[in-house]
mmCIF file with all atom_site columns, C-alpha atoms in Angstrom:
data_model
loop_
_atom_site.group_PDB
_atom_site.id
_atom_site.type_symbol
_atom_site.label_atom_id
_atom_site.label_alt_id
_atom_site.label_comp_id
_atom_site.label_asym_id
_atom_site.label_entity_id
_atom_site.label_seq_id
_atom_site.pdbx_PDB_ins_code
_atom_site.Cartn_x
_atom_site.Cartn_y
_atom_site.Cartn_z
_atom_site.occupancy
_atom_site.B_iso_or_equiv
_atom_site.pdbx_formal_charge
_atom_site.auth_seq_id
_atom_site.auth_comp_id
_atom_site.auth_asym_id
_atom_site.auth_atom_id
_atom_site.pdbx_PDB_model_num
ATOM 1   C CA . MET A 1 1   ? 100.842 75.241  77.266 1.00 0.00 ? 1   MET A CA 1
ATOM 2   C CA . GLY A 1 2   ? 101.307 78.626  79.248 1.00 0.00 ? 2   GLY A CA 1
ATOM 3   C CA . LYS A 1 3   ? 98.951  81.023  79.131 1.00 0.00 ? 3   LYS A CA 1
ATOM 4   C CA . ILE A 1 4   ? 99.858  85.209  79.894 1.00 0.00 ? 4   ILE A CA 1
ATOM 5   C CA . ILE A 1 5   ? 97.929  87.207  82.741 1.00 0.00 ? 5   ILE A CA 1
ATOM 6   C CA . TYR A 1 6   ? 97.833  90.318  81.255 1.00 0.00 ? 6   TYR A CA 1
ATOM 7   C CA . LEU A 1 7   ? 96.963  92.735  84.348 1.00 0.00 ? 7   LEU A CA 1
ATOM 8   C CA . MET A 1 8   ? 95.498  96.332  82.893 1.00 0.00 ? 8   MET A CA 1
ATOM 9   C CA . GLY A 1 9   ? 94.159  99.604  84.179 1.00 0.00 ? 9   GLY A CA 1
ATOM 10  C CA . LYS A 1 10  ? 94.484  102.843 84.081 1.00 0.00 ? 10  LYS A CA 1
ATOM 11  C CA . SER A 1 11  ? 97.534  104.307 86.722 1.00 0.00 ? 11  SER A CA 1
ATOM 12  C CA . SER A 1 12  ? 96.462  104.262 90.447 1.00 0.00 ? 12  SER A CA 1
ATOM 13  C CA . THR A 1 13  ? 93.709  101.926 90.061 1.00 0.00 ? 13  THR A CA 1
ATOM 14  C CA . GLY A 1 14  ? 95.713  99.128  91.992 1.00 0.00 ? 14  GLY A CA 1
ATOM 15  C CA . LYS A 1 15  ? 97.844  96.914  89.365 1.00 0.00 ? 15  LYS A CA 1
ATOM 16  C CA . ASP A 1 16  ? 100.760 96.703  90.851 1.00 0.00 ? 16  ASP A CA 1
ATOM 17  C CA . THR A 1 17  ? 98.859  95.686  94.269 1.00 0.00 ? 17  THR A CA 1
ATOM 18  C CA . ILE A 1 18  ? 96.788  93.175  92.241 1.00 0.00 ? 18  ILE A CA 1
ATOM 19  C CA . TYR A 1 19  ? 99.793  92.139  90.946 1.00 0.00 ? 19  TYR A CA 1
ATOM 20  C CA . LYS A 1 20  ? 101.604 91.050  93.573 1.00 0.00 ? 20  LYS A CA 1
ATOM 21  C CA . ARG A 1 21  ? 99.089  89.571  95.728 1.00 0.00 ? 21  ARG A CA 1
ATOM 22  C CA . LEU A 1 22  ? 98.192  86.681  92.675 1.00 0.00 ? 22  LEU A CA 1
ATOM 23  C CA . LEU A 1 23  ? 102.074 86.102  93.057 1.00 0.00 ? 23  LEU A CA 1
ATOM 24  C CA . GLN A 1 24  ? 102.148 84.956  96.287 1.00 0.00 ? 24  GLN A CA 1
ATOM 25  C CA . ARG A 1 25  ? 98.490  82.908  96.214 1.00 0.00 ? 25  ARG A CA 1
ATOM 26  C CA . GLU A 1 26  ? 99.768  79.489  95.840 1.00 0.00 ? 26  GLU A CA 1
ATOM 27  C CA . GLU A 1 27  ? 96.979  77.661  93.593 1.00 0.00 ? 27  GLU A CA 1
ATOM 28  C CA . PHE A 1 28  ? 99.432  79.688  90.837 1.00 0.00 ? 28  PHE A CA 1
ATOM 29  C CA . GLN A 1 29  ? 102.631 79.093  89.660 1.00 0.00 ? 29  GLN A CA 1
ATOM 30  C CA . PHE A 1 30  ? 103.025 82.003  87.679 1.00 0.00 ? 30  PHE A CA 1
ATOM 31  C CA . GLN A 1 31  ? 106.754 84.006  86.195 1.00 0.00 ? 31  GLN A CA 1
ATOM 32  C CA . THR A 1 32  ? 106.878 86.930  86.148 1.00 0.00 ? 32  THR A CA 1
ATOM 33  C CA . ILE A 1 33  ? 108.395 89.245  83.279 1.00 0.00 ? 33  ILE A CA 1
ATOM 34  C CA . THR A 1 34  ? 110.787 92.081  83.826 1.00 0.00 ? 34  THR A CA 1
ATOM 35  C CA . PRO A 1 35  ? 110.309 94.708  80.884 1.00 0.00 ? 35  PRO A CA 1
ATOM 36  C CA . TYR A 1 36  ? 112.540 97.708  79.586 1.00 0.00 ? 36  TYR A CA 1
ATOM 37  C CA . THR A 1 37  ? 111.819 101.620 80.063 1.00 0.00 ? 37  THR A CA 1
ATOM 38  C CA . THR A 1 38  ? 114.292 104.704 79.426 1.00 0.00 ? 38  THR A CA 1
ATOM 39  C CA . ARG A 1 39  ? 112.599 106.305 81.509 1.00 0.00 ? 39  ARG A CA 1
ATOM 40  C CA . PRO A 1 40  ? 114.735 106.940 85.059 1.00 0.00 ? 40  PRO A CA 1
ATOM 41  C CA . ILE A 1 41  ? 114.555 104.874 87.599 1.00 0.00 ? 41  ILE A CA 1
ATOM 42  C CA . ARG A 1 42  ? 111.903 106.327 90.525 1.00 0.00 ? 42  ARG A CA 1
ATOM 43  C CA . VAL A 1 43  ? 112.894 105.628 94.324 1.00 0.00 ? 43  VAL A CA 1
ATOM 44  C CA . LYS A 1 44  ? 112.820 101.744 95.694 1.00 0.00 ? 44  LYS A CA 1
ATOM 45  C CA . GLU A 1 45  ? 112.654 100.529 92.342 1.00 0.00 ? 45  GLU A CA 1
ATOM 46  C CA . LYS A 1 46  ? 115.790 98.075  91.318 1.00 0.00 ? 46  LYS A CA 1
ATOM 47  C CA . GLU A 1 47  ? 117.307 97.122  87.976 1.00 0.00 ? 47  GLU A CA 1
ATOM 48  C CA . GLY A 1 48  ? 115.929 93.896  86.921 1.00 0.00 ? 48  GLY A CA 1
ATOM 49  C CA . VAL A 1 49  ? 113.103 94.226  89.420 1.00 0.00 ? 49  VAL A CA 1
ATOM 50  C CA . GLU A 1 50  ? 110.516 97.045  87.936 1.00 0.00 ? 50  GLU A CA 1
ATOM 51  C CA . TYR A 1 51  ? 112.334 97.196  84.715 1.00 0.00 ? 51  TYR A CA 1
ATOM 52  C CA . HIS A 1 52  ? 115.370 96.975  82.717 1.00 0.00 ? 52  HIS A CA 1
ATOM 53  C CA . PHE A 1 53  ? 116.733 100.614 82.426 1.00 0.00 ? 53  PHE A CA 1
ATOM 54  C CA . THR A 1 54  ? 118.396 101.506 79.541 1.00 0.00 ? 54  THR A CA 1
ATOM 55  C CA . ASP A 1 55  ? 118.547 104.593 77.025 1.00 0.00 ? 55  ASP A CA 1
ATOM 56  C CA . GLU A 1 56  ? 117.759 105.197 74.077 1.00 0.00 ? 56  GLU A CA 1
ATOM 57  C CA . GLU A 1 57  ? 120.670 103.433 72.439 1.00 0.00 ? 57  GLU A CA 1
ATOM 58  C CA . GLY A 1 58  ? 120.404 100.888 74.155 1.00 0.00 ? 58  GLY A CA 1
ATOM 59  C CA . PHE A 1 59  ? 115.592 100.499 72.678 1.00 0.00 ? 59  PHE A CA 1
ATOM 60  C CA . ARG A 1 60  ? 117.450 101.063 68.968 1.00 0.00 ? 60  ARG A CA 1
ATOM 61  C CA . GLU A 1 61  ? 119.551 98.224  69.544 1.00 0.00 ? 61  GLU A CA 1
ATOM 62  C CA . LEU A 1 62  ? 117.504 96.257  70.698 1.00 0.00 ? 62  LEU A CA 1
ATOM 63  C CA . GLN A 1 63  ? 114.789 96.869  67.699 1.00 0.00 ? 63  GLN A CA 1
ATOM 64  C CA . ARG A 1 64  ? 117.033 96.396  65.266 1.00 0.00 ? 64  ARG A CA 1
ATOM 65  C CA . SER A 1 65  ? 117.837 93.309  66.480 1.00 0.00 ? 65  SER A CA 1
ATOM 66  C CA . GLY A 1 66  ? 114.043 92.298  66.219 1.00 0.00 ? 66  GLY A CA 1
ATOM 67  C CA . LYS A 1 67  ? 113.402 91.271  70.099 1.00 0.00 ? 67  LYS A CA 1
ATOM 68  C CA . LEU A 1 68  ? 110.316 93.881  70.429 1.00 0.00 ? 68  LEU A CA 1
ATOM 69  C CA . ILE A 1 69  ? 107.601 92.423  71.335 1.00 0.00 ? 69  ILE A CA 1
ATOM 70  C CA . GLU A 1 70  ? 105.454 95.642  72.083 1.00 0.00 ? 70  GLU A CA 1
ATOM 71  C CA . GLN A 1 71  ? 106.260 99.520  72.600 1.00 0.00 ? 71  GLN A CA 1
ATOM 72  C CA . ARG A 1 72  ? 105.070 102.046 73.558 1.00 0.00 ? 72  ARG A CA 1
ATOM 73  C CA . ALA A 1 73  ? 106.073 105.940 73.555 1.00 0.00 ? 73  ALA A CA 1
ATOM 74  C CA . TYR A 1 74  ? 105.287 108.859 75.594 1.00 0.00 ? 74  TYR A CA 1
ATOM 75  C CA . HIS A 1 75  ? 106.228 112.596 75.025 1.00 0.00 ? 75  HIS A CA 1
ATOM 76  C CA . THR A 1 76  ? 106.566 113.235 78.744 1.00 0.00 ? 76  THR A CA 1
ATOM 77  C CA . TYR A 1 77  ? 106.880 117.120 80.248 1.00 0.00 ? 77  TYR A CA 1
ATOM 78  C CA . HIS A 1 78  ? 110.549 115.264 80.895 1.00 0.00 ? 78  HIS A CA 1
ATOM 79  C CA . GLY A 1 79  ? 111.006 114.219 77.547 1.00 0.00 ? 79  GLY A CA 1
ATOM 80  C CA . LEU A 1 80  ? 110.336 111.060 75.615 1.00 0.00 ? 80  LEU A CA 1
ATOM 81  C CA . TRP A 1 81  ? 110.296 107.691 77.936 1.00 0.00 ? 81  TRP A CA 1
ATOM 82  C CA . ARG A 1 82  ? 109.719 104.790 76.479 1.00 0.00 ? 82  ARG A CA 1
ATOM 83  C CA . TYR A 1 83  ? 108.459 101.138 77.839 1.00 0.00 ? 83  TYR A CA 1
ATOM 84  C CA . PHE A 1 84  ? 108.779 97.838  76.097 1.00 0.00 ? 84  PHE A CA 1
ATOM 85  C CA . THR A 1 85  ? 108.378 94.402  76.926 1.00 0.00 ? 85  THR A CA 1
ATOM 86  C CA . VAL A 1 86  ? 111.555 92.352  74.601 1.00 0.00 ? 86  VAL A CA 1
ATOM 87  C CA . ASP A 1 87  ? 111.661 88.506  73.428 1.00 0.00 ? 87  ASP A CA 1
ATOM 88  C CA . ASP A 1 88  ? 114.604 88.436  75.554 1.00 0.00 ? 88  ASP A CA 1
ATOM 89  C CA . GLY A 1 89  ? 114.529 84.513  76.682 1.00 0.00 ? 89  GLY A CA 1
ATOM 90  C CA . GLN A 1 90  ? 111.782 85.403  79.398 1.00 0.00 ? 90  GLN A CA 1
ATOM 91  C CA . ILE A 1 91  ? 109.362 83.504  78.647 1.00 0.00 ? 91  ILE A CA 1
ATOM 92  C CA . ASP A 1 92  ? 108.917 79.719  77.628 1.00 0.00 ? 92  ASP A CA 1
ATOM 93  C CA . LEU A 1 93  ? 105.363 79.542  77.341 1.00 0.00 ? 93  LEU A CA 1
ATOM 94  C CA . GLU A 1 94  ? 105.207 75.564  76.864 1.00 0.00 ? 94  GLU A CA 1
ATOM 95  C CA . GLN A 1 95  ? 106.355 75.136  80.118 1.00 0.00 ? 95  GLN A CA 1
ATOM 96  C CA . ASN A 1 96  ? 105.054 78.272  82.120 1.00 0.00 ? 96  ASN A CA 1
ATOM 97  C CA . ASP A 1 97  ? 101.530 80.494  82.630 1.00 0.00 ? 97  ASP A CA 1
ATOM 98  C CA . TYR A 1 98  ? 103.003 84.202  83.356 1.00 0.00 ? 98  TYR A CA 1
ATOM 99  C CA . ILE A 1 99  ? 101.555 87.894  84.658 1.00 0.00 ? 99  ILE A CA 1
ATOM 100 C CA . TYR A 1 100 ? 101.956 90.720  83.169 1.00 0.00 ? 100 TYR A CA 1
ATOM 101 C CA . ILE A 1 101 ? 101.635 94.141  83.927 1.00 0.00 ? 101 ILE A CA 1
ATOM 102 C CA . GLY A 1 102 ? 100.776 96.555  80.268 1.00 0.00 ? 102 GLY A CA 1
ATOM 103 C CA . THR A 1 103 ? 98.514  98.682  78.395 1.00 0.00 ? 103 THR A CA 1
ATOM 104 C CA . LEU A 1 104 ? 95.360  97.476  76.180 1.00 0.00 ? 104 LEU A CA 1
ATOM 105 C CA . GLU A 1 105 ? 98.099  98.871  73.086 1.00 0.00 ? 105 GLU A CA 1
ATOM 106 C CA . ALA A 1 106 ? 100.310 96.869  74.656 1.00 0.00 ? 106 ALA A CA 1
ATOM 107 C CA . PHE A 1 107 ? 97.783  94.107  75.089 1.00 0.00 ? 107 PHE A CA 1
ATOM 108 C CA . GLU A 1 108 ? 96.761  93.751  71.291 1.00 0.00 ? 108 GLU A CA 1
ATOM 109 C CA . SER A 1 109 ? 100.562 94.065  70.334 1.00 0.00 ? 109 SER A CA 1
ATOM 110 C CA . THR A 1 110 ? 101.528 90.717  72.556 1.00 0.00 ? 110 THR A CA 1
ATOM 111 C CA . VAL A 1 111 ? 98.246  89.157  70.801 1.00 0.00 ? 111 VAL A CA 1
ATOM 112 C CA . ARG A 1 112 ? 99.596  89.494  67.654 1.00 0.00 ? 112 ARG A CA 1
ATOM 113 C CA . TYR A 1 113 ? 102.597 88.411  68.601 1.00 0.00 ? 113 TYR A CA 1
ATOM 114 C CA . TYR A 1 114 ? 101.796 85.358  70.562 1.00 0.00 ? 114 TYR A CA 1
ATOM 115 C CA . GLY A 1 115 ? 97.958  84.973  69.308 1.00 0.00 ? 115 GLY A CA 1
ATOM 116 C CA . ARG A 1 116 ? 95.047  85.475  71.203 1.00 0.00 ? 116 ARG A CA 1
ATOM 117 C CA . GLU A 1 117 ? 94.524  81.867  72.885 1.00 0.00 ? 117 GLU A CA 1
ATOM 118 C CA . LYS A 1 118 ? 97.739  82.813  75.262 1.00 0.00 ? 118 LYS A CA 1
ATOM 119 C CA . LEU A 1 119 ? 96.822  85.737  76.079 1.00 0.00 ? 119 LEU A CA 1
ATOM 120 C CA . VAL A 1 120 ? 93.971  85.945  79.172 1.00 0.00 ? 120 VAL A CA 1
ATOM 121 C CA . PRO A 1 121 ? 92.771  90.099  79.473 1.00 0.00 ? 121 PRO A CA 1
ATOM 122 C CA . VAL A 1 122 ? 92.443  91.336  83.100 1.00 0.00 ? 122 VAL A CA 1
ATOM 123 C CA . LEU A 1 123 ? 91.272  94.475  83.213 1.00 0.00 ? 123 LEU A CA 1
ATOM 124 C CA . ILE A 1 124 ? 91.298  96.738  86.862 1.00 0.00 ? 124 ILE A CA 1
ATOM 125 C CA . GLU A 1 125 ? 88.718  99.737  87.481 1.00 0.00 ? 125 GLU A CA 1
ATOM 126 C CA . LEU A 1 126 ? 88.505  101.903 89.547 1.00 0.00 ? 126 LEU A CA 1
ATOM 127 C CA . ASP A 1 127 ? 86.652  105.939 90.724 1.00 0.00 ? 127 ASP A CA 1
ATOM 128 C CA . ASP A 1 128 ? 88.952  109.159 88.036 1.00 0.00 ? 128 ASP A CA 1
ATOM 129 C CA . GLY A 1 129 ? 88.818  110.974 91.761 1.00 0.00 ? 129 GLY A CA 1
ATOM 130 C CA . VAL A 1 130 ? 90.150  107.864 93.901 1.00 0.00 ? 130 VAL A CA 1
ATOM 131 C CA . ARG A 1 131 ? 92.676  107.247 91.200 1.00 0.00 ? 131 ARG A CA 1
ATOM 132 C CA . LEU A 1 132 ? 94.040  110.595 90.737 1.00 0.00 ? 132 LEU A CA 1
ATOM 133 C CA . GLN A 1 133 ? 94.062  110.864 94.966 1.00 0.00 ? 133 GLN A CA 1
ATOM 134 C CA . ARG A 1 134 ? 95.434  106.868 94.917 1.00 0.00 ? 134 ARG A CA 1
ATOM 135 C CA . ALA A 1 135 ? 98.175  109.035 92.743 1.00 0.00 ? 135 ALA A CA 1
ATOM 136 C CA . LEU A 1 136 ? 98.955  111.991 94.274 1.00 0.00 ? 136 LEU A CA 1
ATOM 137 C CA . ASP A 1 137 ? 99.791  110.788 98.246 1.00 0.00 ? 137 ASP A CA 1
ATOM 138 C CA . ARG A 1 138 ? 102.500 108.168 95.904 1.00 0.00 ? 138 ARG A CA 1
ATOM 139 C CA . GLU A 1 139 ? 103.902 111.180 94.338 1.00 0.00 ? 139 GLU A CA 1
ATOM 140 C CA . LYS A 1 140 ? 104.139 113.017 97.190 1.00 0.00 ? 140 LYS A CA 1
ATOM 141 C CA . LYS A 1 141 ? 106.515 110.950 98.457 1.00 0.00 ? 141 LYS A CA 1
ATOM 142 C CA . GLN A 1 142 ? 108.956 111.264 95.190 1.00 0.00 ? 142 GLN A CA 1
ATOM 143 C CA . ALA A 1 143 ? 112.437 112.824 95.991 1.00 0.00 ? 143 ALA A CA 1
ATOM 144 C CA . GLN A 1 144 ? 111.459 114.941 92.963 1.00 0.00 ? 144 GLN A CA 1
ATOM 145 C CA . PRO A 1 145 ? 107.760 114.424 92.475 1.00 0.00 ? 145 PRO A CA 1
ATOM 146 C CA . ARG A 1 146 ? 106.918 115.282 88.437 1.00 0.00 ? 146 ARG A CA 1
ATOM 147 C CA . TYR A 1 147 ? 103.674 115.972 89.375 1.00 0.00 ? 147 TYR A CA 1
ATOM 148 C CA . GLU A 1 148 ? 103.040 117.167 85.673 1.00 0.00 ? 148 GLU A CA 1
ATOM 149 C CA . GLU A 1 149 ? 103.702 113.611 84.116 1.00 0.00 ? 149 GLU A CA 1
ATOM 150 C CA . LEU A 1 150 ? 101.048 112.913 86.974 1.00 0.00 ? 150 LEU A CA 1
ATOM 151 C CA . CYS A 1 151 ? 98.705  114.823 85.173 1.00 0.00 ? 151 CYS A CA 1
ATOM 152 C CA . ARG A 1 152 ? 99.469  114.264 81.840 1.00 0.00 ? 152 ARG A CA 1
ATOM 153 C CA . ARG A 1 153 ? 99.281  110.839 82.354 1.00 0.00 ? 153 ARG A CA 1
ATOM 154 C CA . PHE A 1 154 ? 95.597  110.483 84.380 1.00 0.00 ? 154 PHE A CA 1
ATOM 155 C CA . LEU A 1 155 ? 94.459  112.558 80.986 1.00 0.00 ? 155 LEU A CA 1
ATOM 156 C CA . ALA A 1 156 ? 95.820  110.396 78.633 1.00 0.00 ? 156 ALA A CA 1
ATOM 157 C CA . ASP A 1 157 ? 93.983  106.889 80.217 1.00 0.00 ? 157 ASP A CA 1
ATOM 158 C CA . SER A 1 158 ? 91.334  108.091 79.546 1.00 0.00 ? 158 SER A CA 1
ATOM 159 C CA . GLU A 1 159 ? 91.998  107.942 75.531 1.00 0.00 ? 159 GLU A CA 1
ATOM 160 C CA . ASP A 1 160 ? 94.022  104.856 76.169 1.00 0.00 ? 160 ASP A CA 1
ATOM 161 C CA . PHE A 1 161 ? 90.915  102.758 77.768 1.00 0.00 ? 161 PHE A CA 1
ATOM 162 C CA . SER A 1 162 ? 88.479  103.938 76.537 1.00 0.00 ? 162 SER A CA 1
ATOM 163 C CA . GLU A 1 163 ? 85.188  102.032 76.031 1.00 0.00 ? 163 GLU A CA 1
ATOM 164 C CA . GLU A 1 164 ? 85.387  102.041 72.078 1.00 0.00 ? 164 GLU A CA 1
ATOM 165 C CA . LYS A 1 165 ? 89.357  100.634 72.729 1.00 0.00 ? 165 LYS A CA 1
ATOM 166 C CA . ILE A 1 166 ? 88.035  98.392  75.338 1.00 0.00 ? 166 ILE A CA 1
ATOM 167 C CA . GLN A 1 167 ? 85.100  96.582  73.279 1.00 0.00 ? 167 GLN A CA 1
ATOM 168 C CA . ALA A 1 168 ? 88.528  96.873  69.991 1.00 0.00 ? 168 ALA A CA 1
ATOM 169 C CA . ALA A 1 169 ? 90.248  94.701  72.260 1.00 0.00 ? 169 ALA A CA 1
ATOM 170 C CA . GLY A 1 170 ? 87.711  92.560  72.818 1.00 0.00 ? 170 GLY A CA 1
ATOM 171 C CA . ILE A 1 171 ? 87.924  92.781  76.972 1.00 0.00 ? 171 ILE A CA 1
ATOM 172 C CA . GLY A 1 172 ? 84.774  91.314  77.751 1.00 0.00 ? 172 GLY A CA 1
ATOM 173 C CA . ALA A 1 173 ? 84.445  89.089  80.883 1.00 0.00 ? 173 ALA A CA 1
ATOM 174 C CA . GLY A 1 174 ? 87.626  90.187  81.656 1.00 0.00 ? 174 GLY A CA 1
ATOM 175 C CA . ARG A 1 175 ? 86.567  93.516  83.688 1.00 0.00 ? 175 ARG A CA 1
ATOM 176 C CA . PHE A 1 176 ? 87.297  93.896  87.644 1.00 0.00 ? 176 PHE A CA 1
ATOM 177 C CA . TYR A 1 177 ? 86.157  96.565  89.365 1.00 0.00 ? 177 TYR A CA 1
ATOM 178 C CA . ASN A 1 178 ? 88.436  97.642  92.379 1.00 0.00 ? 178 ASN A CA 1
ATOM 179 C CA . ASP A 1 179 ? 86.882  98.957  95.318 1.00 0.00 ? 179 ASP A CA 1
ATOM 180 C CA . ASP A 1 180 ? 87.597  95.785  98.038 1.00 0.00 ? 180 ASP A CA 1
ATOM 181 C CA . LEU A 1 181 ? 91.085  94.398  97.316 1.00 0.00 ? 181 LEU A CA 1
ATOM 182 C CA . GLN A 1 182 ? 90.166  91.135  98.486 1.00 0.00 ? 182 GLN A CA 1
ATOM 183 C CA . SER A 1 183 ? 86.734  91.084  96.898 1.00 0.00 ? 183 SER A CA 1
ATOM 184 C CA . CYS A 1 184 ? 88.210  91.872  93.363 1.00 0.00 ? 184 CYS A CA 1
ATOM 185 C CA . LEU A 1 185 ? 90.863  89.953  94.037 1.00 0.00 ? 185 LEU A CA 1
ATOM 186 C CA . ASP A 1 186 ? 88.714  86.326  94.461 1.00 0.00 ? 186 ASP A CA 1
ATOM 187 C CA . LYS A 1 187 ? 86.912  87.380  91.136 1.00 0.00 ? 187 LYS A CA 1
ATOM 188 C CA . ILE A 1 188 ? 89.812  88.025  89.361 1.00 0.00 ? 188 ILE A CA 1
ATOM 189 C CA . ALA A 1 189 ? 91.137  84.378  90.879 1.00 0.00 ? 189 ALA A CA 1
ATOM 190 C CA . VAL A 1 190 ? 88.446  82.612  90.026 1.00 0.00 ? 190 VAL A CA 1
ATOM 191 C CA . TYR A 1 191 ? 88.119  84.298  86.177 1.00 0.00 ? 191 TYR A CA 1
ATOM 192 C CA . ILE A 1 192 ? 92.286  83.029  85.875 1.00 0.00 ? 192 ILE A CA 1
ATOM 193 C CA . LYS A 1 193 ? 91.584  79.478  86.773 1.00 0.00 ? 193 LYS A CA 1
ATOM 194 C CA . GLU A 1 194 ? 89.125  78.837  84.284 1.00 0.00 ? 194 GLU A CA 1
ATOM 195 C CA . GLU A 1 195 ? 90.284  80.787  81.208 1.00 0.00 ? 195 GLU A CA 1
ATOM 196 C CA . LEU A 1 196 ? 94.214  78.618  82.380 1.00 0.00 ? 196 LEU A CA 1
ATOM 197 C CA . GLN A 1 197 ? 91.441  75.596  82.292 1.00 0.00 ? 197 GLN A CA 1
ATOM 198 C CA . LYS A 1 198 ? 90.626  76.208  78.427 1.00 0.00 ? 198 LYS A CA 1
#
């Protein structure tokens, strides 16, 4: 029986890098899950890779079909952006283990959908000052930097990943501080191996 390794953390903690490195490790055979969003596609993103890009009507259609595993809506400086995971045939926990990036709220919704025993939480943490600098550096590279959205997201992270919410979600041993990428990766890999054997 498979499990979903669920990576979480505030913005710019290194989740994407850790996700890609874990996919490359030979000891794991993770399958991926492509989430959906209604936000505009960014520079260097490709449809079906980072996300399936759709619009509000596409979201509503999937919602009516009863296929939403979890959903989040953000009222951004640029309008309403939705992020969501769909039970569209990508996930077969009878056959495979998966790795996924989501929010704490999305993790809890996915737990309700599949059951706690099917999910392995991995919370990535990092100093707020380092995160803010990383986010600014990344945003500067965009064709049209969205600094207002960056600030909204940064502030929202403090509430979304409050210590109270982390504790309420039952995130215990699966917390990792990413001040040294290789060391962090090695610790996460050991933790995942132990969790997959349970």
